[in-house]
């Protein structure tokens, strides 16, 4: 894989407050440049949601209402986040979730494309017993010793997902081959249907 052929790519992860639909309580954006994650060039921030964080959500990501009491509200950072994401590909594990939450918060934003490492891992490691992020970290024996934070926090999960993406990318010869397996149907970046192959009217 020639990483020099990759467009600008950002790995994203969001954490929510447990409400339906969820409000953001944490967001991480990590660029992948020249075949490596660059967390210091990204963004990781807590966000004060308009509705309280539920006890169930806190049990998952360990973010409490007190933790976000002094954090910026979404309206204060939305423009900057949209600037960060504009014109870029994004990647996430089970990307429809992260993309859906971001799209709801940034209705005017559309990424260049969306890579789903869950979809890609199912195609690449079909023999893996499970394809959740924890199971894939174990299956691929990813070295997370330099990753800051803890599991289920946005910065940690985005960094781990970036490393997983690079592990998966090693199985594909080109960017086009990678995206063919990684972009969910109907998502930005998916190939357009070949209408020439449609012979029924």
PDB file of C-alpha atoms in Angstrom:
ATOM      1  CA  UNK A   1       0.000   0.000   0.000  1.00  0.00           C
ATOM      2  CA  UNK A   2       1.395   3.383  -1.038  1.00  0.00           C
ATOM      3  CA  UNK A   3       0.210   5.793   1.653  1.00  0.00           C
ATOM      4  CA  UNK A   4       1.271   8.674  -0.547  1.00  0.00           C
ATOM      5  CA  UNK A   5      -1.817   8.019  -2.666  1.00  0.00           C
ATOM      6  CA  UNK A   6      -4.211   8.506   0.249  1.00  0.00           C
ATOM      7  CA  UNK A   7      -6.353  11.637   0.390  1.00  0.00           C
ATOM      8  CA  UNK A   8      -6.582  13.590   3.623  1.00  0.00           C
ATOM      9  CA  UNK A   9      -8.048  11.137   6.128  1.00  0.00           C
ATOM     10  CA  UNK A  10      -9.310  11.747   9.658  1.00  0.00           C
ATOM     11  CA  UNK A  11     -10.266   9.008  12.095  1.00  0.00           C
ATOM     12  CA  UNK A  12     -13.165  10.126  14.262  1.00  0.00           C
ATOM     13  CA  UNK A  13     -14.828   8.862  17.404  1.00  0.00           C
ATOM     14  CA  UNK A  14     -17.745  10.289  19.352  1.00  0.00           C
ATOM     15  CA  UNK A  15     -19.144   9.602  22.801  1.00  0.00           C
ATOM     16  CA  UNK A  16     -22.750  10.420  23.631  1.00  0.00           C
ATOM     17  CA  UNK A  17     -24.858  11.245  26.649  1.00  0.00           C
ATOM     18  CA  UNK A  18     -27.085   8.171  26.367  1.00  0.00           C
ATOM     19  CA  UNK A  19     -30.146  10.139  25.286  1.00  0.00           C
ATOM     20  CA  UNK A  20     -32.153   9.325  22.151  1.00  0.00           C
ATOM     21  CA  UNK A  21     -30.986  10.789  19.848  1.00  0.00           C
ATOM     22  CA  UNK A  22     -27.623  11.250  21.548  1.00  0.00           C
ATOM     23  CA  UNK A  23     -25.983  14.569  22.286  1.00  0.00           C
ATOM     24  CA  UNK A  24     -22.210  14.717  21.990  1.00  0.00           C
ATOM     25  CA  UNK A  25     -20.154  14.687  25.179  1.00  0.00           C
ATOM     26  CA  UNK A  26     -16.758  13.965  23.618  1.00  0.00           C
ATOM     27  CA  UNK A  27     -15.250  14.130  20.145  1.00  0.00           C
ATOM     28  CA  UNK A  28     -11.851  13.080  18.840  1.00  0.00           C
ATOM     29  CA  UNK A  29     -10.383  13.653  15.381  1.00  0.00           C
ATOM     30  CA  UNK A  30      -7.005  12.109  14.523  1.00  0.00           C
ATOM     31  CA  UNK A  31      -5.319  12.624  11.135  1.00  0.00           C
ATOM     32  CA  UNK A  32      -3.551   9.736   9.436  1.00  0.00           C
ATOM     33  CA  UNK A  33      -0.503  11.044   7.585  1.00  0.00           C
ATOM     34  CA  UNK A  34       2.135   9.036   5.692  1.00  0.00           C
ATOM     35  CA  UNK A  35       0.875   5.791   7.168  1.00  0.00           C
ATOM     36  CA  UNK A  36       0.720   6.775  10.823  1.00  0.00           C
ATOM     37  CA  UNK A  37      -1.755   8.406  13.213  1.00  0.00           C
ATOM     38  CA  UNK A  38      -0.874  11.948  14.273  1.00  0.00           C
ATOM     39  CA  UNK A  39      -2.960  12.601  17.403  1.00  0.00           C
ATOM     40  CA  UNK A  40      -1.037  15.768  18.265  1.00  0.00           C
ATOM     41  CA  UNK A  41      -2.336  17.328  15.030  1.00  0.00           C
ATOM     42  CA  UNK A  42      -5.941  16.435  15.793  1.00  0.00           C
ATOM     43  CA  UNK A  43      -8.647  17.421  18.203  1.00  0.00           C
ATOM     44  CA  UNK A  44      -9.994  15.812  21.379  1.00  0.00           C
ATOM     45  CA  UNK A  45     -12.520  17.701  23.427  1.00  0.00           C
ATOM     46  CA  UNK A  46     -15.243  17.228  25.980  1.00  0.00           C
ATOM     47  CA  UNK A  47     -18.576  18.867  25.156  1.00  0.00           C
ATOM     48  CA  UNK A  48     -21.278  20.041  27.563  1.00  0.00           C
ATOM     49  CA  UNK A  49     -24.533  18.514  26.281  1.00  0.00           C
ATOM     50  CA  UNK A  50     -27.940  20.207  26.543  1.00  0.00           C
ATOM     51  CA  UNK A  51     -29.290  17.176  28.413  1.00  0.00           C
ATOM     52  CA  UNK A  52     -27.644  15.261  31.276  1.00  0.00           C
ATOM     53  CA  UNK A  53     -25.444  12.227  30.736  1.00  0.00           C
ATOM     54  CA  UNK A  54     -27.332   9.092  31.718  1.00  0.00           C
ATOM     55  CA  UNK A  55     -25.901   6.712  34.327  1.00  0.00           C
ATOM     56  CA  UNK A  56     -25.706   3.974  31.679  1.00  0.00           C
ATOM     57  CA  UNK A  57     -23.583   6.166  29.381  1.00  0.00           C
ATOM     58  CA  UNK A  58     -21.298   7.080  32.268  1.00  0.00           C
ATOM     59  CA  UNK A  59     -20.773   3.387  33.038  1.00  0.00           C
ATOM     60  CA  UNK A  60     -19.560   2.901  29.440  1.00  0.00           C
ATOM     61  CA  UNK A  61     -17.249   5.883  28.933  1.00  0.00           C
ATOM     62  CA  UNK A  62     -16.797   7.068  32.545  1.00  0.00           C
ATOM     63  CA  UNK A  63     -17.606  10.683  31.626  1.00  0.00           C
ATOM     64  CA  UNK A  64     -19.758  12.319  34.285  1.00  0.00           C
ATOM     65  CA  UNK A  65     -21.923  15.417  34.232  1.00  0.00           C
ATOM     66  CA  UNK A  66     -19.354  17.042  36.512  1.00  0.00           C
ATOM     67  CA  UNK A  67     -16.584  16.306  33.984  1.00  0.00           C
ATOM     68  CA  UNK A  68     -18.362  18.330  31.289  1.00  0.00           C
ATOM     69  CA  UNK A  69     -19.590  21.158  33.514  1.00  0.00           C
ATOM     70  CA  UNK A  70     -16.902  23.568  32.249  1.00  0.00           C
ATOM     71  CA  UNK A  71     -16.638  22.118  28.727  1.00  0.00           C
ATOM     72  CA  UNK A  72     -17.724  24.155  25.690  1.00  0.00           C
ATOM     73  CA  UNK A  73     -21.204  23.687  24.297  1.00  0.00           C
ATOM     74  CA  UNK A  74     -21.481  22.291  20.787  1.00  0.00           C
ATOM     75  CA  UNK A  75     -22.477  25.674  19.353  1.00  0.00           C
ATOM     76  CA  UNK A  76     -19.142  27.082  20.530  1.00  0.00           C
ATOM     77  CA  UNK A  77     -17.019  24.579  18.605  1.00  0.00           C
ATOM     78  CA  UNK A  78     -19.262  23.471  15.721  1.00  0.00           C
ATOM     79  CA  UNK A  79     -17.768  25.858  13.161  1.00  0.00           C
ATOM     80  CA  UNK A  80     -14.213  24.825  14.017  1.00  0.00           C
ATOM     81  CA  UNK A  81     -15.098  21.124  13.840  1.00  0.00           C
ATOM     82  CA  UNK A  82     -16.770  21.597  10.469  1.00  0.00           C
ATOM     83  CA  UNK A  83     -13.648  23.362   9.202  1.00  0.00           C
ATOM     84  CA  UNK A  84     -11.519  20.438  10.431  1.00  0.00           C
ATOM     85  CA  UNK A  85     -13.705  17.894   8.627  1.00  0.00           C
ATOM     86  CA  UNK A  86     -14.481  19.716   5.395  1.00  0.00           C
ATOM     87  CA  UNK A  87     -13.110  18.079   2.264  1.00  0.00           C
ATOM     88  CA  UNK A  88     -11.697  15.082   4.127  1.00  0.00           C
ATOM     89  CA  UNK A  89     -12.371  11.383   4.213  1.00  0.00           C
ATOM     90  CA  UNK A  90     -13.334  10.094   7.640  1.00  0.00           C
ATOM     91  CA  UNK A  91     -12.894   6.648   9.155  1.00  0.00           C
ATOM     92  CA  UNK A  92     -14.524   5.104  12.211  1.00  0.00           C
ATOM     93  CA  UNK A  93     -15.374   1.705  13.636  1.00  0.00           C
ATOM     94  CA  UNK A  94     -19.039   1.043  12.863  1.00  0.00           C
ATOM     95  CA  UNK A  95     -18.881   4.319  10.990  1.00  0.00           C
ATOM     96  CA  UNK A  96     -22.620   4.725  10.437  1.00  0.00           C
ATOM     97  CA  UNK A  97     -22.949   5.625  14.134  1.00  0.00           C
ATOM     98  CA  UNK A  98     -20.229   8.302  14.215  1.00  0.00           C
ATOM     99  CA  UNK A  99     -21.175   9.647  10.789  1.00  0.00           C
ATOM    100  CA  UNK A 100     -24.852   9.785  11.746  1.00  0.00           C
ATOM    101  CA  UNK A 101     -24.197  11.699  14.966  1.00  0.00           C
ATOM    102  CA  UNK A 102     -21.826  14.150  13.266  1.00  0.00           C
ATOM    103  CA  UNK A 103     -24.193  14.665  10.354  1.00  0.00           C
ATOM    104  CA  UNK A 104     -27.050  15.447  12.726  1.00  0.00           C
ATOM    105  CA  UNK A 105     -24.867  18.007  14.494  1.00  0.00           C
ATOM    106  CA  UNK A 106     -23.421  19.391  11.222  1.00  0.00           C
ATOM    107  CA  UNK A 107     -26.294  19.167   8.713  1.00  0.00           C
ATOM    108  CA  UNK A 108     -24.431  21.170   6.036  1.00  0.00           C
ATOM    109  CA  UNK A 109     -21.323  18.952   6.194  1.00  0.00           C
ATOM    110  CA  UNK A 110     -20.587  16.098   3.820  1.00  0.00           C
ATOM    111  CA  UNK A 111     -17.289  14.209   3.940  1.00  0.00           C
ATOM    112  CA  UNK A 112     -15.403  13.229   0.812  1.00  0.00           C
ATOM    113  CA  UNK A 113     -15.952   9.634   1.862  1.00  0.00           C
ATOM    114  CA  UNK A 114     -16.522   7.329   4.833  1.00  0.00           C
ATOM    115  CA  UNK A 115     -14.392   4.276   5.684  1.00  0.00           C
ATOM    116  CA  UNK A 116     -15.851   1.734   8.102  1.00  0.00           C
ATOM    117  CA  UNK A 117     -13.183  -0.368   9.796  1.00  0.00           C
ATOM    118  CA  UNK A 118     -15.881  -2.774  11.034  1.00  0.00           C
ATOM    119  CA  UNK A 119     -16.981  -3.490   7.462  1.00  0.00           C
ATOM    120  CA  UNK A 120     -13.379  -3.732   6.309  1.00  0.00           C
ATOM    121  CA  UNK A 121     -12.399  -6.048   9.166  1.00  0.00           C
ATOM    122  CA  UNK A 122     -15.271  -8.419   8.394  1.00  0.00           C
ATOM    123  CA  UNK A 123     -13.966  -8.706   4.828  1.00  0.00           C
ATOM    124  CA  UNK A 124     -10.293  -8.912   5.821  1.00  0.00           C
ATOM    125  CA  UNK A 125     -10.456 -11.079   8.949  1.00  0.00           C
ATOM    126  CA  UNK A 126     -13.454 -13.263   8.203  1.00  0.00           C
ATOM    127  CA  UNK A 127     -11.947 -15.894  10.500  1.00  0.00           C
ATOM    128  CA  UNK A 128     -11.963 -13.607  13.548  1.00  0.00           C
ATOM    129  CA  UNK A 129     -14.462 -14.795  16.172  1.00  0.00           C
ATOM    130  CA  UNK A 130     -15.853 -11.265  16.591  1.00  0.00           C
ATOM    131  CA  UNK A 131     -15.339  -7.911  14.915  1.00  0.00           C
ATOM    132  CA  UNK A 132     -15.874  -5.425  17.731  1.00  0.00           C
ATOM    133  CA  UNK A 133     -12.966  -3.087  18.394  1.00  0.00           C
ATOM    134  CA  UNK A 134     -11.761  -4.955  21.507  1.00  0.00           C
ATOM    135  CA  UNK A 135     -11.894  -8.321  19.731  1.00  0.00           C
ATOM    136  CA  UNK A 136      -9.991  -6.967  16.728  1.00  0.00           C
ATOM    137  CA  UNK A 137      -7.330  -5.366  18.913  1.00  0.00           C
ATOM    138  CA  UNK A 138      -6.769  -8.801  20.447  1.00  0.00           C
ATOM    139  CA  UNK A 139      -6.975 -10.642  17.117  1.00  0.00           C
ATOM    140  CA  UNK A 140      -4.468  -8.359  15.381  1.00  0.00           C
ATOM    141  CA  UNK A 141      -2.280  -7.941  18.470  1.00  0.00           C
ATOM    142  CA  UNK A 142      -2.137  -4.208  17.958  1.00  0.00           C
ATOM    143  CA  UNK A 143       0.465  -2.417  20.052  1.00  0.00           C
ATOM    144  CA  UNK A 144      -1.476   0.251  21.941  1.00  0.00           C
ATOM    145  CA  UNK A 145       1.300   1.025  24.424  1.00  0.00           C
ATOM    146  CA  UNK A 146       1.689   4.583  23.107  1.00  0.00           C
ATOM    147  CA  UNK A 147      -2.026   5.353  22.991  1.00  0.00           C
ATOM    148  CA  UNK A 148      -3.066   7.908  25.580  1.00  0.00           C
ATOM    149  CA  UNK A 149      -6.191   7.513  27.712  1.00  0.00           C
ATOM    150  CA  UNK A 150      -8.505   4.564  28.175  1.00  0.00           C
ATOM    151  CA  UNK A 151     -10.924   2.443  26.165  1.00  0.00           C
ATOM    152  CA  UNK A 152     -14.316   4.051  25.417  1.00  0.00           C
ATOM    153  CA  UNK A 153     -12.861   7.535  25.553  1.00  0.00           C
ATOM    154  CA  UNK A 154     -12.943   9.250  22.175  1.00  0.00           C
ATOM    155  CA  UNK A 155      -9.225   9.987  21.880  1.00  0.00           C
ATOM    156  CA  UNK A 156      -8.182   6.447  22.778  1.00  0.00           C
ATOM    157  CA  UNK A 157     -10.753   4.792  20.539  1.00  0.00           C
ATOM    158  CA  UNK A 158      -9.946   7.033  17.564  1.00  0.00           C
ATOM    159  CA  UNK A 159      -6.228   6.305  17.926  1.00  0.00           C
ATOM    160  CA  UNK A 160      -6.859   2.552  18.268  1.00  0.00           C
ATOM    161  CA  UNK A 161      -9.137   2.650  15.220  1.00  0.00           C
ATOM    162  CA  UNK A 162      -6.451   4.457  13.224  1.00  0.00           C
ATOM    163  CA  UNK A 163      -3.943   1.721  14.077  1.00  0.00           C
ATOM    164  CA  UNK A 164      -6.509  -0.932  13.152  1.00  0.00           C
ATOM    165  CA  UNK A 165      -7.151   0.802   9.826  1.00  0.00           C
ATOM    166  CA  UNK A 166      -3.443   0.775   9.009  1.00  0.00           C
ATOM    167  CA  UNK A 167      -3.230  -2.911   9.921  1.00  0.00           C
ATOM    168  CA  UNK A 168      -6.161  -3.655   7.609  1.00  0.00           C
ATOM    169  CA  UNK A 169      -4.751  -1.466   4.831  1.00  0.00           C
ATOM    170  CA  UNK A 170      -1.676  -3.684   4.655  1.00  0.00           C
ATOM    171  CA  UNK A 171      -3.899  -6.364   3.090  1.00  0.00           C
ATOM    172  CA  UNK A 172      -4.891  -4.166   0.130  1.00  0.00           C
ATOM    173  CA  UNK A 173      -2.667  -3.125  -2.776  1.00  0.00           C
ATOM    174  CA  UNK A 174      -4.253   0.257  -3.515  1.00  0.00           C
ATOM    175  CA  UNK A 175      -6.482   2.963  -2.060  1.00  0.00           C
ATOM    176  CA  UNK A 176      -9.229   1.983  -4.519  1.00  0.00           C
ATOM    177  CA  UNK A 177      -9.089  -1.638  -3.396  1.00  0.00           C
ATOM    178  CA  UNK A 178      -9.288  -0.521   0.222  1.00  0.00           C
ATOM    179  CA  UNK A 179     -12.281   1.742  -0.310  1.00  0.00           C
ATOM    180  CA  UNK A 180     -14.078  -0.961  -2.288  1.00  0.00           C
ATOM    181  CA  UNK A 181     -14.167  -3.036   0.887  1.00  0.00           C
ATOM    182  CA  UNK A 182     -14.490  -0.264   3.442  1.00  0.00           C
ATOM    183  CA  UNK A 183     -17.164   2.181   2.233  1.00  0.00           C
ATOM    184  CA  UNK A 184     -20.713   1.127   3.156  1.00  0.00           C
ATOM    185  CA  UNK A 185     -23.292   1.265   0.379  1.00  0.00           C
ATOM    186  CA  UNK A 186     -25.036   4.598   0.216  1.00  0.00           C
ATOM    187  CA  UNK A 187     -22.306   6.395   2.156  1.00  0.00           C
ATOM    188  CA  UNK A 188     -20.181   9.216   0.718  1.00  0.00           C
ATOM    189  CA  UNK A 189     -17.323   7.725  -1.280  1.00  0.00           C
ATOM    190  CA  UNK A 190     -19.204   4.599  -2.335  1.00  0.00           C
ATOM    191  CA  UNK A 191     -18.881   3.828  -6.043  1.00  0.00           C
ATOM    192  CA  UNK A 192     -21.837   4.915  -8.128  1.00  0.00           C
ATOM    193  CA  UNK A 193     -23.975   2.100  -9.535  1.00  0.00           C
ATOM    194  CA  UNK A 194     -22.934   1.004 -13.010  1.00  0.00           C
ATOM    195  CA  UNK A 195     -26.097   1.733 -14.961  1.00  0.00           C
ATOM    196  CA  UNK A 196     -24.624   0.158 -18.077  1.00  0.00           C
ATOM    197  CA  UNK A 197     -24.972  -3.219 -16.345  1.00  0.00           C
ATOM    198  CA  UNK A 198     -28.685  -2.724 -15.782  1.00  0.00           C
ATOM    199  CA  UNK A 199     -30.432  -4.428 -18.683  1.00  0.00           C
ATOM    200  CA  UNK A 200     -33.941  -4.627 -17.204  1.00  0.00           C
ATOM    201  CA  UNK A 201     -36.317  -1.718 -17.685  1.00  0.00           C
TER     202      UNK A 201
END
